[in-house]
Structures are given as C-alpha cells and as structure tokens.
CSV table of C-alpha atoms in Angstrom, one decimal:
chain,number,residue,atom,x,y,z
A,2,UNK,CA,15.8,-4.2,19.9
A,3,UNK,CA,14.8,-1.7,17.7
A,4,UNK,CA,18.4,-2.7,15.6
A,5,UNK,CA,17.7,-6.4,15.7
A,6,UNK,CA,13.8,-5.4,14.5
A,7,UNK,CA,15.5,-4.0,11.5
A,8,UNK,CA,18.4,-6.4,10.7
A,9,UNK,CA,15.5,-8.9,10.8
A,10,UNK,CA,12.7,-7.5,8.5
A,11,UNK,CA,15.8,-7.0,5.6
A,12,UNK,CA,16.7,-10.4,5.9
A,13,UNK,CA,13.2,-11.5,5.0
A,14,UNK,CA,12.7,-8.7,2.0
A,15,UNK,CA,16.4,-9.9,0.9
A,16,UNK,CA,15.3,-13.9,1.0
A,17,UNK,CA,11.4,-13.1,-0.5
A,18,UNK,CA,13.9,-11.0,-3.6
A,19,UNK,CA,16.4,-14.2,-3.5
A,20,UNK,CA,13.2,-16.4,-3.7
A,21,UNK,CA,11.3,-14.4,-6.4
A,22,UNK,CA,14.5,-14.3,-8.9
A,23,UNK,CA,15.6,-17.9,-8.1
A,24,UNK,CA,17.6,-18.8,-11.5
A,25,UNK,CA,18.9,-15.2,-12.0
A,26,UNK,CA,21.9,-13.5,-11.1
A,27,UNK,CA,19.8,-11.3,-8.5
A,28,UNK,CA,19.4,-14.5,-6.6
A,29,UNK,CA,22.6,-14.8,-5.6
A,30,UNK,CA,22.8,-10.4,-4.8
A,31,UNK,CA,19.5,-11.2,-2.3
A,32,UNK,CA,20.6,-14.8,-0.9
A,33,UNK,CA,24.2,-12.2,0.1
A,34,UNK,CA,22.1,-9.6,1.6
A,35,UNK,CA,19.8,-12.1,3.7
A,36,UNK,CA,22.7,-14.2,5.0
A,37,UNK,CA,24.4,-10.7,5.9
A,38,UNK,CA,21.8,-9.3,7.9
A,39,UNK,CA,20.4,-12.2,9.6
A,40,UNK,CA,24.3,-12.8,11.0
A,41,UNK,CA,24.0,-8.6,12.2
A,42,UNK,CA,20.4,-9.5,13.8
A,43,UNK,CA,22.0,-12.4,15.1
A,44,UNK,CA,25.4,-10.5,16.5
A,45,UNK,CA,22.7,-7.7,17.6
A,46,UNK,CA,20.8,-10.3,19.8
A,47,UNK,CA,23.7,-11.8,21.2
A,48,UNK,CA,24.9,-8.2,23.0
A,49,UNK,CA,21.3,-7.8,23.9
A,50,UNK,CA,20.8,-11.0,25.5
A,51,UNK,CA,24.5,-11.2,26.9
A,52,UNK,CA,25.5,-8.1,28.1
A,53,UNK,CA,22.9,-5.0,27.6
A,54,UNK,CA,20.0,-6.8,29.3
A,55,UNK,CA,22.1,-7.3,32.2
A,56,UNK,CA,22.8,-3.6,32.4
A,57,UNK,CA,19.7,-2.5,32.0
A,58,UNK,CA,18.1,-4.6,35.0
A,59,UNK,CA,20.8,-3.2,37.3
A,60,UNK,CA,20.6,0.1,35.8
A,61,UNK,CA,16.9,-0.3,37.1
A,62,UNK,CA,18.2,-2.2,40.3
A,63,UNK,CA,20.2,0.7,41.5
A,64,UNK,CA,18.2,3.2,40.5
A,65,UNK,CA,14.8,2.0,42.3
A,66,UNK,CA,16.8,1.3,45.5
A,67,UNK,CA,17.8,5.2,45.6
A,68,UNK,CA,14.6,6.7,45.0
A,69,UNK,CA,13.4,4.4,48.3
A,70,UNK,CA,15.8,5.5,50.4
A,71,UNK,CA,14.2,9.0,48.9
A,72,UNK,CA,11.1,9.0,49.1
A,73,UNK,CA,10.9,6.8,52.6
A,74,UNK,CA,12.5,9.8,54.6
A,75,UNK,CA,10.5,12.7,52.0
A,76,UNK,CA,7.6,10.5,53.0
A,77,UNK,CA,8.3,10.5,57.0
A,78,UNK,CA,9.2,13.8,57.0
A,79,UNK,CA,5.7,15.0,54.6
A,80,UNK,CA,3.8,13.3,57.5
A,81,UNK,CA,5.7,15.3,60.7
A,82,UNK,CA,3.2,18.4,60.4
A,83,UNK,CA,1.1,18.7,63.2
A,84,UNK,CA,1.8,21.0,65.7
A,85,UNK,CA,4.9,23.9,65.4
A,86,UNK,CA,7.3,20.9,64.2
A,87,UNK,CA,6.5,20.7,60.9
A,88,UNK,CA,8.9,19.0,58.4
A,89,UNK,CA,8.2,20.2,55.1
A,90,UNK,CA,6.8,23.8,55.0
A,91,UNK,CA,4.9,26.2,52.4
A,92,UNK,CA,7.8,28.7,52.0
A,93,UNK,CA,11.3,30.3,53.8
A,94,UNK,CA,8.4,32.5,55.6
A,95,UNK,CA,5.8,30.4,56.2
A,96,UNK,CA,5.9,28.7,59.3
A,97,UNK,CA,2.6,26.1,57.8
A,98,UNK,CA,3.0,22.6,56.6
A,99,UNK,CA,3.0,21.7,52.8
A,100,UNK,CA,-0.1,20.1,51.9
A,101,UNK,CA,-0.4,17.9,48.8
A,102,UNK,CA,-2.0,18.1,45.6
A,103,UNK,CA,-2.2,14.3,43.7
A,104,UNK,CA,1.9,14.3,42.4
A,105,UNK,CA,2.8,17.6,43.8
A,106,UNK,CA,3.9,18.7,47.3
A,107,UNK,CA,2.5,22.6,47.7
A,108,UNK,CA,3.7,23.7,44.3
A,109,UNK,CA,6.9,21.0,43.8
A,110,UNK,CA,6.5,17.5,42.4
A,111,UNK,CA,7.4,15.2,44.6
A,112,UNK,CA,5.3,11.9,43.7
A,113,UNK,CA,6.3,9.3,46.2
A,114,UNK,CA,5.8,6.0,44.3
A,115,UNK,CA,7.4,4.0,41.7
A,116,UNK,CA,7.3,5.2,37.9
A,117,UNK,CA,5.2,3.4,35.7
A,118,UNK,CA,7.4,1.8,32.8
A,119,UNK,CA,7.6,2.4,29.0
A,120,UNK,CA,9.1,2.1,25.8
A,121,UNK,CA,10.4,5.6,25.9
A,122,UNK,CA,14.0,6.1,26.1
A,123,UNK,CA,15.6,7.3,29.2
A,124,UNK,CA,16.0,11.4,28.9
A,125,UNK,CA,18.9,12.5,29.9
A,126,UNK,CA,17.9,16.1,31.7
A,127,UNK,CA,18.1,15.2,35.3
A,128,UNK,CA,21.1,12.6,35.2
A,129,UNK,CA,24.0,13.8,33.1
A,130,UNK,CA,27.7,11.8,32.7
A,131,UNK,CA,29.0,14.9,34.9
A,132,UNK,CA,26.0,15.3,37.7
A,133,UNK,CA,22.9,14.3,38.6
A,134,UNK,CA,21.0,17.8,38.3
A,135,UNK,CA,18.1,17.9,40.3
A,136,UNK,CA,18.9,18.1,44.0
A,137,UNK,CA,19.0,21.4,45.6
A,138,UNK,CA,22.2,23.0,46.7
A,139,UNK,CA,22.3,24.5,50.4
A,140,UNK,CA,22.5,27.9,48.6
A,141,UNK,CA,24.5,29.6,51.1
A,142,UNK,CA,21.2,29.5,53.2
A,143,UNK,CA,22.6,27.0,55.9
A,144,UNK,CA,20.9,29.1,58.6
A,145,UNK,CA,17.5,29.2,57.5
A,146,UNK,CA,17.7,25.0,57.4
A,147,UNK,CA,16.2,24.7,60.9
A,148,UNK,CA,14.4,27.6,62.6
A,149,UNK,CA,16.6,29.3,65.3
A,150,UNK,CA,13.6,28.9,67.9
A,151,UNK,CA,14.2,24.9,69.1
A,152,UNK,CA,10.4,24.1,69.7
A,153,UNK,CA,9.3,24.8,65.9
A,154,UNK,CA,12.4,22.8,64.4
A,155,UNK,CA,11.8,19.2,62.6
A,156,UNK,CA,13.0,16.9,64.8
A,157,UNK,CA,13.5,14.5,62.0
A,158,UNK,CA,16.0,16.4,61.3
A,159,UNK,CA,18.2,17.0,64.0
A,160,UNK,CA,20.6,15.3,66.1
A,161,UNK,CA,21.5,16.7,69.0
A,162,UNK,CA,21.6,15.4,72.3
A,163,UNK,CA,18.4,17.8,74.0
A,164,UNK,CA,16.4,17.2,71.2
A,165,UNK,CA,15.2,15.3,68.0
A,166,UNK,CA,16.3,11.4,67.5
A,167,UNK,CA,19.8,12.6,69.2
A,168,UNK,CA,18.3,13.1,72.3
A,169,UNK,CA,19.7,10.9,75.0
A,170,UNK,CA,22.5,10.0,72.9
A,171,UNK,CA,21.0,7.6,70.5
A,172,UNK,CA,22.8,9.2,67.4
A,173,UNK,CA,26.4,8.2,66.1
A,174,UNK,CA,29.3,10.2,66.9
A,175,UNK,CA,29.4,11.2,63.3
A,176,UNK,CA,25.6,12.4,63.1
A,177,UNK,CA,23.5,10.4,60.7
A,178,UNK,CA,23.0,10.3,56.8
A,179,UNK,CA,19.4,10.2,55.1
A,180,UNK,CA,18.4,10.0,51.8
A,181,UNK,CA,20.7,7.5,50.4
A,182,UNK,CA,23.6,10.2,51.9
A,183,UNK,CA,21.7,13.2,50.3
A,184,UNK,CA,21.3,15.2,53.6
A,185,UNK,CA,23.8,15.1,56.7
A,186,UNK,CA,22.5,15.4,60.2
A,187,UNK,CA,25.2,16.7,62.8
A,188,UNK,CA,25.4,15.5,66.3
A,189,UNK,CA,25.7,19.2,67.0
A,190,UNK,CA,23.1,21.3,67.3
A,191,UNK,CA,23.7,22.8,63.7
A,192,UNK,CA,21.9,22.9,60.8
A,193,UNK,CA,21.9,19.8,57.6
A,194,UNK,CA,24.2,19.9,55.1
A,195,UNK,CA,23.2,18.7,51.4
A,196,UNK,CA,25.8,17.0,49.6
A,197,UNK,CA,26.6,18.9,46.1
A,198,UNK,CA,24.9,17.0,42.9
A,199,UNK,CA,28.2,17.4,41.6
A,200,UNK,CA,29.9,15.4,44.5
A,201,UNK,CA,27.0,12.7,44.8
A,202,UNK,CA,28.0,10.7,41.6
A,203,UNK,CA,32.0,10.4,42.9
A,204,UNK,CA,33.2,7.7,44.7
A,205,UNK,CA,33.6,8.6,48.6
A,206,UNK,CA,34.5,6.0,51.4
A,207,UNK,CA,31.2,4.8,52.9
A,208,UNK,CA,29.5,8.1,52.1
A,209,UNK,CA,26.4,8.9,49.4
A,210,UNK,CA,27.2,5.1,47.9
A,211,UNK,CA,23.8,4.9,46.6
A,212,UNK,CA,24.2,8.1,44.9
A,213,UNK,CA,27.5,6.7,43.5
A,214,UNK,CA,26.1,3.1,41.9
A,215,UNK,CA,22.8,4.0,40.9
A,216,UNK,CA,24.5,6.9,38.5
A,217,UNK,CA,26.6,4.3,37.5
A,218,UNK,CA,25.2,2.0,36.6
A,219,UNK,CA,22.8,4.2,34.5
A,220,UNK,CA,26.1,5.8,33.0
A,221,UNK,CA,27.0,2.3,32.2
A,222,UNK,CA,23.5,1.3,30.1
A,223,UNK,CA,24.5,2.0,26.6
A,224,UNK,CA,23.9,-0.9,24.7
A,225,UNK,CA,22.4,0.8,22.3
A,226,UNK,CA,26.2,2.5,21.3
A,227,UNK,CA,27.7,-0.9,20.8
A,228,UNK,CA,29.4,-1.5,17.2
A,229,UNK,CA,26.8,-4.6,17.0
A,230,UNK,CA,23.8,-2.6,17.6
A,231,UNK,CA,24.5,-0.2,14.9
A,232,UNK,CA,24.6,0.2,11.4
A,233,UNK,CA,28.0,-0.7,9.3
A,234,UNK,CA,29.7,2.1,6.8
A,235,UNK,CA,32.8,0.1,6.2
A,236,UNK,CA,33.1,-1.2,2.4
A,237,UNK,CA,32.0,-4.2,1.9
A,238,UNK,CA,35.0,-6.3,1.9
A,239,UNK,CA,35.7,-5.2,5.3
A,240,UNK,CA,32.7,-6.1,6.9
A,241,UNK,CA,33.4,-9.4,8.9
A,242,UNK,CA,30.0,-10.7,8.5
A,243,UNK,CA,29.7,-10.0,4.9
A,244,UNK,CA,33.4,-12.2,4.4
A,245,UNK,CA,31.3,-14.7,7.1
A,246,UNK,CA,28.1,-15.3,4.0
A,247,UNK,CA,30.9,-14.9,1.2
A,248,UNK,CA,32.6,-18.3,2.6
A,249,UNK,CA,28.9,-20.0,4.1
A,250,UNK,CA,27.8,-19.2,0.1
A,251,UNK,CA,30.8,-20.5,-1.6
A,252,UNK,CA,32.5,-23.0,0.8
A,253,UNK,CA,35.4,-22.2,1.0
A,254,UNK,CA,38.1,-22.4,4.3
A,255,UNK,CA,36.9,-19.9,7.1
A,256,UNK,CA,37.3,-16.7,6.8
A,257,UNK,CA,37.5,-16.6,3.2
A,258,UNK,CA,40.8,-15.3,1.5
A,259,UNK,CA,40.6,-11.5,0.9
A,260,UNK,CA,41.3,-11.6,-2.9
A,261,UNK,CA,37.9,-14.4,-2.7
A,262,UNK,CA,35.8,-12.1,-1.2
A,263,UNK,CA,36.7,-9.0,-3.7
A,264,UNK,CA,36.2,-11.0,-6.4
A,265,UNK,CA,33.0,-12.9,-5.6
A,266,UNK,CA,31.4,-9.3,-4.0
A,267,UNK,CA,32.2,-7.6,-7.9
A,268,UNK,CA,30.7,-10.7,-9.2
A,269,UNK,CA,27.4,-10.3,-7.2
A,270,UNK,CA,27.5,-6.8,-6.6
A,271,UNK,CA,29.3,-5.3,-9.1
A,272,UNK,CA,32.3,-3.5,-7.0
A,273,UNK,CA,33.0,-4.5,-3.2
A,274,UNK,CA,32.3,-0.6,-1.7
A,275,UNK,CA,29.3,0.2,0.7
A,276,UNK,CA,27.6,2.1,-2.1
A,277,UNK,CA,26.8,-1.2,-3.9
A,278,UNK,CA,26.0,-2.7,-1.0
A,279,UNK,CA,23.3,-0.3,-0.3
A,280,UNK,CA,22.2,-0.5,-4.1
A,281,UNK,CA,21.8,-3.5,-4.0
A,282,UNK,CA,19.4,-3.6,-0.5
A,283,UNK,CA,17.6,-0.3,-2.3
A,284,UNK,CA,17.3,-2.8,-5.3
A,285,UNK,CA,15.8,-5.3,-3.1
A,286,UNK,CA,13.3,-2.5,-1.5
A,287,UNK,CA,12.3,-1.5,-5.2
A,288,UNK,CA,11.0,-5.3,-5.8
A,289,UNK,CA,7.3,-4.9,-6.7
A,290,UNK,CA,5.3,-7.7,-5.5
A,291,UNK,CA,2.0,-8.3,-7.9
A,292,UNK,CA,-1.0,-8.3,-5.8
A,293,UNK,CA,-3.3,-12.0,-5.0
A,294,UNK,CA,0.1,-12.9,-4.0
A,295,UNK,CA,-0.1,-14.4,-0.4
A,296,UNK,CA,-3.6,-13.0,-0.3
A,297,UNK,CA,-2.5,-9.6,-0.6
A,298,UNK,CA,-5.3,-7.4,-2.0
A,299,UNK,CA,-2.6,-4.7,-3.4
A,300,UNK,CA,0.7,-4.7,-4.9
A,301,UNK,CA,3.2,-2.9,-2.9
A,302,UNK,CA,7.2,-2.9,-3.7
A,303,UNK,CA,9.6,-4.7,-0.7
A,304,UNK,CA,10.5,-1.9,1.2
A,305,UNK,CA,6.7,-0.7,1.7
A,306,UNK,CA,6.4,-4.1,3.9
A,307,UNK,CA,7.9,-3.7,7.5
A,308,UNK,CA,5.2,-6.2,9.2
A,309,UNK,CA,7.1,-9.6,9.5
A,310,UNK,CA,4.1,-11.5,10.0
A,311,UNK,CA,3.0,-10.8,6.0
A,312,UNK,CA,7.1,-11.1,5.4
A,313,UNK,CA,6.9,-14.5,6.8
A,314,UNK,CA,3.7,-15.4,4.2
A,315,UNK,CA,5.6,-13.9,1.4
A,316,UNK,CA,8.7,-15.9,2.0
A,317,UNK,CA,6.3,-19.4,2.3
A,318,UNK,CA,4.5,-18.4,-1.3
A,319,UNK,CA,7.8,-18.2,-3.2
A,320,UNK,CA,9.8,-20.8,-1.2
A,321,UNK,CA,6.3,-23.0,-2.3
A,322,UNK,CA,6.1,-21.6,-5.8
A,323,UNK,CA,10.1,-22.4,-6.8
A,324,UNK,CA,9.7,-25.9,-5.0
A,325,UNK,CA,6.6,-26.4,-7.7
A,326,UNK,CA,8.8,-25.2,-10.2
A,327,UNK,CA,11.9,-27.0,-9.5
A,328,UNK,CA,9.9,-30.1,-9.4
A,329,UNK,CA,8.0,-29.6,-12.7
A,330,UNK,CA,11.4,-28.9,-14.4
A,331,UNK,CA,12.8,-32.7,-12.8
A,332,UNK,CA,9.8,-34.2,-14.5
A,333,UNK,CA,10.7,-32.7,-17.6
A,334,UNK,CA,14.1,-33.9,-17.2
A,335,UNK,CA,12.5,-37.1,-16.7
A,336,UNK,CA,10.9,-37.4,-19.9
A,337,UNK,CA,13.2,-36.1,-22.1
A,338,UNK,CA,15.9,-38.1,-21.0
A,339,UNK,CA,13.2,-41.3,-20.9
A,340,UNK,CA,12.7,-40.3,-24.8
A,341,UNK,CA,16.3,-39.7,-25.4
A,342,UNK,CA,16.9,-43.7,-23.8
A,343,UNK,CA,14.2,-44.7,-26.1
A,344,UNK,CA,15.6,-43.9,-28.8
A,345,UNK,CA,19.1,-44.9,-28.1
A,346,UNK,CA,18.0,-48.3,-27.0
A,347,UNK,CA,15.6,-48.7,-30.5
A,348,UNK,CA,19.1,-47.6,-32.3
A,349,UNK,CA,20.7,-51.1,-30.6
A,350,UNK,CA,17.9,-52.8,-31.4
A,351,UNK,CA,17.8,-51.9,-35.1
A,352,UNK,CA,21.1,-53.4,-35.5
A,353,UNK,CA,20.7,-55.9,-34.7
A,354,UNK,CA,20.4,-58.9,-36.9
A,355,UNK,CA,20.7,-62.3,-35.4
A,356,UNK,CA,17.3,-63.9,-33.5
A,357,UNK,CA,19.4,-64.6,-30.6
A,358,UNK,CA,21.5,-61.2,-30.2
A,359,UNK,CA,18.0,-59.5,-30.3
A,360,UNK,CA,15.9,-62.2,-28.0
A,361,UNK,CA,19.5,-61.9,-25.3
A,362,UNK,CA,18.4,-58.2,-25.2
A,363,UNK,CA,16.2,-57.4,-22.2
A,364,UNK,CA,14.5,-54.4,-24.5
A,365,UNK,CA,14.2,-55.9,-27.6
A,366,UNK,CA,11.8,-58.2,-29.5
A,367,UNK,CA,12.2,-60.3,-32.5
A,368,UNK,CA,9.4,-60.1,-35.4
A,369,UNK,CA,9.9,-62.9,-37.6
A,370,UNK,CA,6.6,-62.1,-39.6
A,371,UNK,CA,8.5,-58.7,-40.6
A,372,UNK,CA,8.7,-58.6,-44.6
A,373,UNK,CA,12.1,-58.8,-45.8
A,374,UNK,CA,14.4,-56.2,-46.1
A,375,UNK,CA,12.8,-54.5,-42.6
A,376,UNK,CA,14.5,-54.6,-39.1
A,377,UNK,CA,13.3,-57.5,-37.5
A,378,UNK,CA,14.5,-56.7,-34.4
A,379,UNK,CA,13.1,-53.9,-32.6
A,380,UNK,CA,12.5,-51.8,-29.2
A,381,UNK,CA,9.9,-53.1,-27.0
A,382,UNK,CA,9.2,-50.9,-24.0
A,383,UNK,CA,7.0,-53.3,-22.6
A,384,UNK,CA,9.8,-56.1,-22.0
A,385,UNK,CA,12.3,-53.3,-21.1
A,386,UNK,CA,9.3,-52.3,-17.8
A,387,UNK,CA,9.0,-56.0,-17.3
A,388,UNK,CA,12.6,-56.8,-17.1
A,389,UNK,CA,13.4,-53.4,-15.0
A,390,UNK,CA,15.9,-52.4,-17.5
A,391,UNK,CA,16.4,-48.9,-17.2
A,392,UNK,CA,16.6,-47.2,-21.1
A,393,UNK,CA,18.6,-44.5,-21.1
A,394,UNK,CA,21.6,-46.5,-21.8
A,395,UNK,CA,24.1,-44.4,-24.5
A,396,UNK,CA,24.9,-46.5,-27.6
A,397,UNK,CA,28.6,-45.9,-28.1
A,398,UNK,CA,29.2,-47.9,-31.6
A,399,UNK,CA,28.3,-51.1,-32.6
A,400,UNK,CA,25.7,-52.7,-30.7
A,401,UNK,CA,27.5,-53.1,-27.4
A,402,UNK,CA,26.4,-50.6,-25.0
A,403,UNK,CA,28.2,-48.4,-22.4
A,404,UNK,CA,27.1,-50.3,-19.4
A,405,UNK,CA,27.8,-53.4,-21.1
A,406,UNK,CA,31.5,-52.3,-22.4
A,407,UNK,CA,32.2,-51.1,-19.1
A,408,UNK,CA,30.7,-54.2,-16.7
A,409,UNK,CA,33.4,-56.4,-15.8
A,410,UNK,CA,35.9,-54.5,-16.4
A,411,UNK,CA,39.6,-54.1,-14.2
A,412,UNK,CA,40.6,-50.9,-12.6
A,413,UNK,CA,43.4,-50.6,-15.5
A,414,UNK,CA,41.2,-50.7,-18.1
A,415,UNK,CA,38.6,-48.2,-17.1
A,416,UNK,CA,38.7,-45.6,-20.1
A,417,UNK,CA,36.4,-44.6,-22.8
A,418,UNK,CA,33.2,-43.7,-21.5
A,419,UNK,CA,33.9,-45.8,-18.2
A,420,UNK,CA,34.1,-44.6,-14.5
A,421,UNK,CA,35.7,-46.7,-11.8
A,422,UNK,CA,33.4,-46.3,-8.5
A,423,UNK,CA,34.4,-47.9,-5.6
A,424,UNK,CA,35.1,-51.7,-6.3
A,425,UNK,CA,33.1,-51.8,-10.1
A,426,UNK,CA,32.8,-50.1,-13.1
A,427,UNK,CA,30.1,-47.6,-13.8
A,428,UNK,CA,28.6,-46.0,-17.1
A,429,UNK,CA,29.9,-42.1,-16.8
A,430,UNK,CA,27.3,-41.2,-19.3
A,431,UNK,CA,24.6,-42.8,-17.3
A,432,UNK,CA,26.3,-41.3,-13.6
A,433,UNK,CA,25.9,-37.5,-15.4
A,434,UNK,CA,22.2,-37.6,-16.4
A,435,UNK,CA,21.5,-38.9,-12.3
A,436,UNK,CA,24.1,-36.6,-10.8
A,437,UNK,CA,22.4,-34.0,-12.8
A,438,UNK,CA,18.9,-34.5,-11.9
C-alpha cells in the first residue's frame, strides 16, 4: 500500500507539472511521467487486491487458529493448581503453582488473548523461513516433565490408564496431541515429548499440521517482494509500462515498435536510460508552485507536497486555469479570422462593378449616391448577419469566390483550392480555419 501511496502522489506532481507547462515541451516530459506511474499504481493495486490481500487474510487465518489451540490447553492447564496437581509451576524446584501478573505468567509472558492489530510490519524474530523459534526444547530434561511421585503430577498431562484423562482407557492407542501437536502425551506412563521448533514447520502425516500451515502461510505473505510492488531500475526503453504511455501518447499499434519508443523517449527525455528518467521526476519535484495558488498561503516546490488531498486542488486550479486559457485563445481565433473574412469579403465587394453582381451578393450593398470615380459597391456586415452568410470566405482572383468556384462541382474536377467531402465539394481554405479551431 505504501508502493501504490507513492506511485499515486507522483502521478499527481507529474500531471499538476504537465498542467502548469501546458504548451511547452515539459508538458509532454510530465503528461510521460503521470501516465507511467499511474499504470505502476495501477499494476501495484491489481497484486494487492488480487493476490496479496488473499495471503495476508490466511496468513492471519492460520496463524489465529494456532495460537487457540495454544493458549486453550496453556489456559486449562494455568487453571489446574489447586491442591499437589498443579499444572504450571514456579520453577524445576518449586512444587507451587505459577500465579499471574496482567501479560505474564510468574516471570514468562504468556498473554492468553488475541493481539491487538497495527500498521507495523510483521518482525521476523520468532518465525524465521527455517524455524519458528520460540518453543522450548525438552532440553534433555525428559525426566523432570512430570514429578516421579504420581499424586503431585498434572493430570492434564498424562495418559495413562491409572491415572489422568487415560484412566479407564479413554485415550487413543497412540496417546494424544495438545497444542496444535506442540506437546505429545503417551498412553504410557512416561513423560511428554515437545516436538523440535525445527521439526514443527515440516510437513508430517497428520502430525503438528497446524504448526505446518500457519508457518506457511506466513512464509507465503510477501507481497510486498513482488516486481509490481517495487520500484523499477531498468532503462527506460525496457520498462513495459513506460512503452504502454509511449503508444497511449502517440497512438500508435500496441506495444509500440522499439525503434518508436527510443526515439520518442530522446525526444521527451533527452536519452532513453533510467537516469533521465529520474531527471526528469527530480525536475518535476523541483517545480515551485507560487503561493495564493489553490489557497495555499506559501509557495512550496512539487516534491515538498505528499498530501494528495492539496495534490488533488492543485491539479483542479491548473486543469481550470489552461481551460480559461485555451478558451480565451479560441476567441481570439475567432476574431481575427472574423477580421481576416471581413476584409476578404470587402476585397469582392470592391470589384465589383455592375448594380446587379453587387445587389446578387448576400454581403454587399450598392451606393448609387457614391461620387464617381469611388467603389460603389461595398461590404455590408449588416446584410452578411441578416442573410447568415458566414465571411471568412478566401477571395481566390477575380470576384468569384472559393465556395462559389468549388459549389457544384464533379468529383473529377475537384482541384485548386477545392476538397471533395463525401458527396459535395467543400472550400479547403474554409475546412482548415474550422479544423483548426
């Protein structure tokens, strides 16, 4: 989680840098970086949701059913004190029950209830690929297990047929397991045996199997080591994901070619290694953002801003601020090319000469109270709104234009200024100014 946390917060820094720049080349360097590590968050994600989830909830699984088949039998055999039967004792010498102390049994902890969960990572002290490392051995002390004298021996512990559960036969022929398999009982009247913390994570028919799964399955949690959790060190050009936003930002067939990628990464990044691609995310980092931006009450640079919340605000203000300034620079468009059509249709106008040519044109007036020798025939953007006659018509020579050389038109003719568009002619002149806007 902590990966995807990461992956996740560059993204946004990479698309606020994109955002900020939009219209330079370090546009394109942050729009690379933020479709790169959103697909890691993404591929990060994927495993945790898929596959390390899973093994974390049976890692926990296995692992609470053994410590209840612990601490049920520690917990019987804490309360089998009274009299000279005792369970659990102070010491090899001491003959006295163990008496508790909040988590600790005499001196040892022994807390008999579930842990309380945390963000900590597991340690790795007590459970080890090789072992688990906490049970006791028998020490070569198999004799002092049980006292020698039957009527101060724990019962709970012994199986034999004069005394203890065994008596009148009740136990198996084999004796009986407790603890999950930790501790043996014999039908005989011998003393336990505790399996070896070395033996209790191996796989042995019907024997210790809670032992065996809960190590397991602990051994088993390591989502965290998988290639999609972790951070790449390949060059660039080998990354998969990084060829993934090379054909998302250029469109071309998936996976992009490998001569495409090489060349469009030294385009954006200068070279296709992993040390421009970590220039270019320090770049990103360095990006100082002005302060009254988003509210903020101080300027801080990229990488000082980890808190996705304020990344999300930053992202809004600039995805907000280039749609104002993408907008504005349409309207300008707008005019100018309005001005430019203007013009071009008062050039038609001005030439011409006959009443009727001029009175035919939707966009021209004739003034016959004109002195002579000036154009009678002029512009008149008041009939051209009236009419719905668009202006920015081209004048191409003479005073026929574009639209009108090319309406009518055959397929075979369709040259010189015309485009054929699906089952008519179209002014190419006028199809570039709206294609471009």
């Amino acid at each position: 989680l902590n990966h995807i946390n990461t992956m996740r917060i560059a993204a946004a820094r990479s698309g606020i840098y994109a955002l900020k720049n939009i219209g330079t080349p370090k546009e394109l360097k942050g729009t690379l970086l933020q479709d790169y590590f959103t697909r890691r968050a993404d591929k990060a994600l994927a495993h945790y949701k898929d596959r390390a989830i899973l093994a974390q909830h049976k890692a926990a699984a296995k692992a609470s059913y053994l410590k209840g088949r612990i601490d049920e039998y520690l917990s019987l055999l804490e309360t089998a004190k009274e009299g000279a039967n005792g369970c659990l004792l102070r010491g090899d010498t001491d003959g006295n029950a163990a008496t508790r102390d909040g988590a600790n049994l005499q001196t040892v902890k022994c807390g008999l209830k579930p842990p309380e969960a945390t963000d900590r990572r597991r340690s790795g002290a007590t459970i080890t690929a090789a072992s688990f490392t906490a049970p006791q051995r028998n020490d070569d002390k198999t004799s002092n297990a049980q006292p020698s004298i039957v009527n101060k021996r724990c019962l709970l512990l012994s199986s034999a047929q004069t005394h203890g559960y065994g008596n009148s036969n009740v136990a198996t022929a084999n004796g009986a397991e407790v603890m999950g398999g930790y501790i043996k009982i014999p039908k005989t009247d011998t003393k336990v045996t505790l399996v070896a913390s070395t033996t209790l994570h191996t796989a042995e028919a019907n024997q210790h199997e809670a032992w065996t799964e809960a190590h397991q399955a602990i051994q088993s949690n390591k989502g965290h080591d998988h290639a999609d959790c972790q951070n790449e060190t390949s060059d660039a050009s080998d990354r998969q994901d990084i060829k993934s936003a090379i054909t998302h930002l250029y469109g071309t067939k998936a996976p992009a070619e490998e001569n495409i990628v090489d060349s469009k990464l030294t385009l954006i990044l200068g070279d296709k290694t992993s040390a421009k691609l970590a220039a270019a995310e320090h770049e990103v980092n360095k990006e100082e953002i002005p302060d009254a931006i988003a509210g903020r009450a101080s300027k801080k640079t990229l990488g000082e801003i980890d808190n996705q919340e304020e990344l999300a605000s930053l992202i809004a203000y600039y995805k907000s601020a280039a749609s104002r300034k993408i907008t504005e620079l349409k309207q300008q468009l707008q005019e100018a090319n309005a001005k430019a059509g203007q013009q071009n249709a008062a050039d038609i106008c001005s030439k011409l000469t006959a009443k009727s040519d001029c009175i035919n044109k939707p966009y021209c007036s004739y003034n016959e109270s004109t002195a002579d020798g000036d154009k009678k025939c002029k512009f008149n953007e008041t009939k051209a709104k009236e009419k719905g006659v668009p202006v920015t018509q081209t004048q191409t020579g003479g005073t026929e234009t574009t639209t009108e050389k090319c309406k009518g038109k055959p397929e075979k003719d369709c040259k010189d200024g015309c485009k054929w568009e699906g089952t008519e002619f179209k002014d190419s002149s006028f199809l570039f100014k709206r294609n471009f806007l």
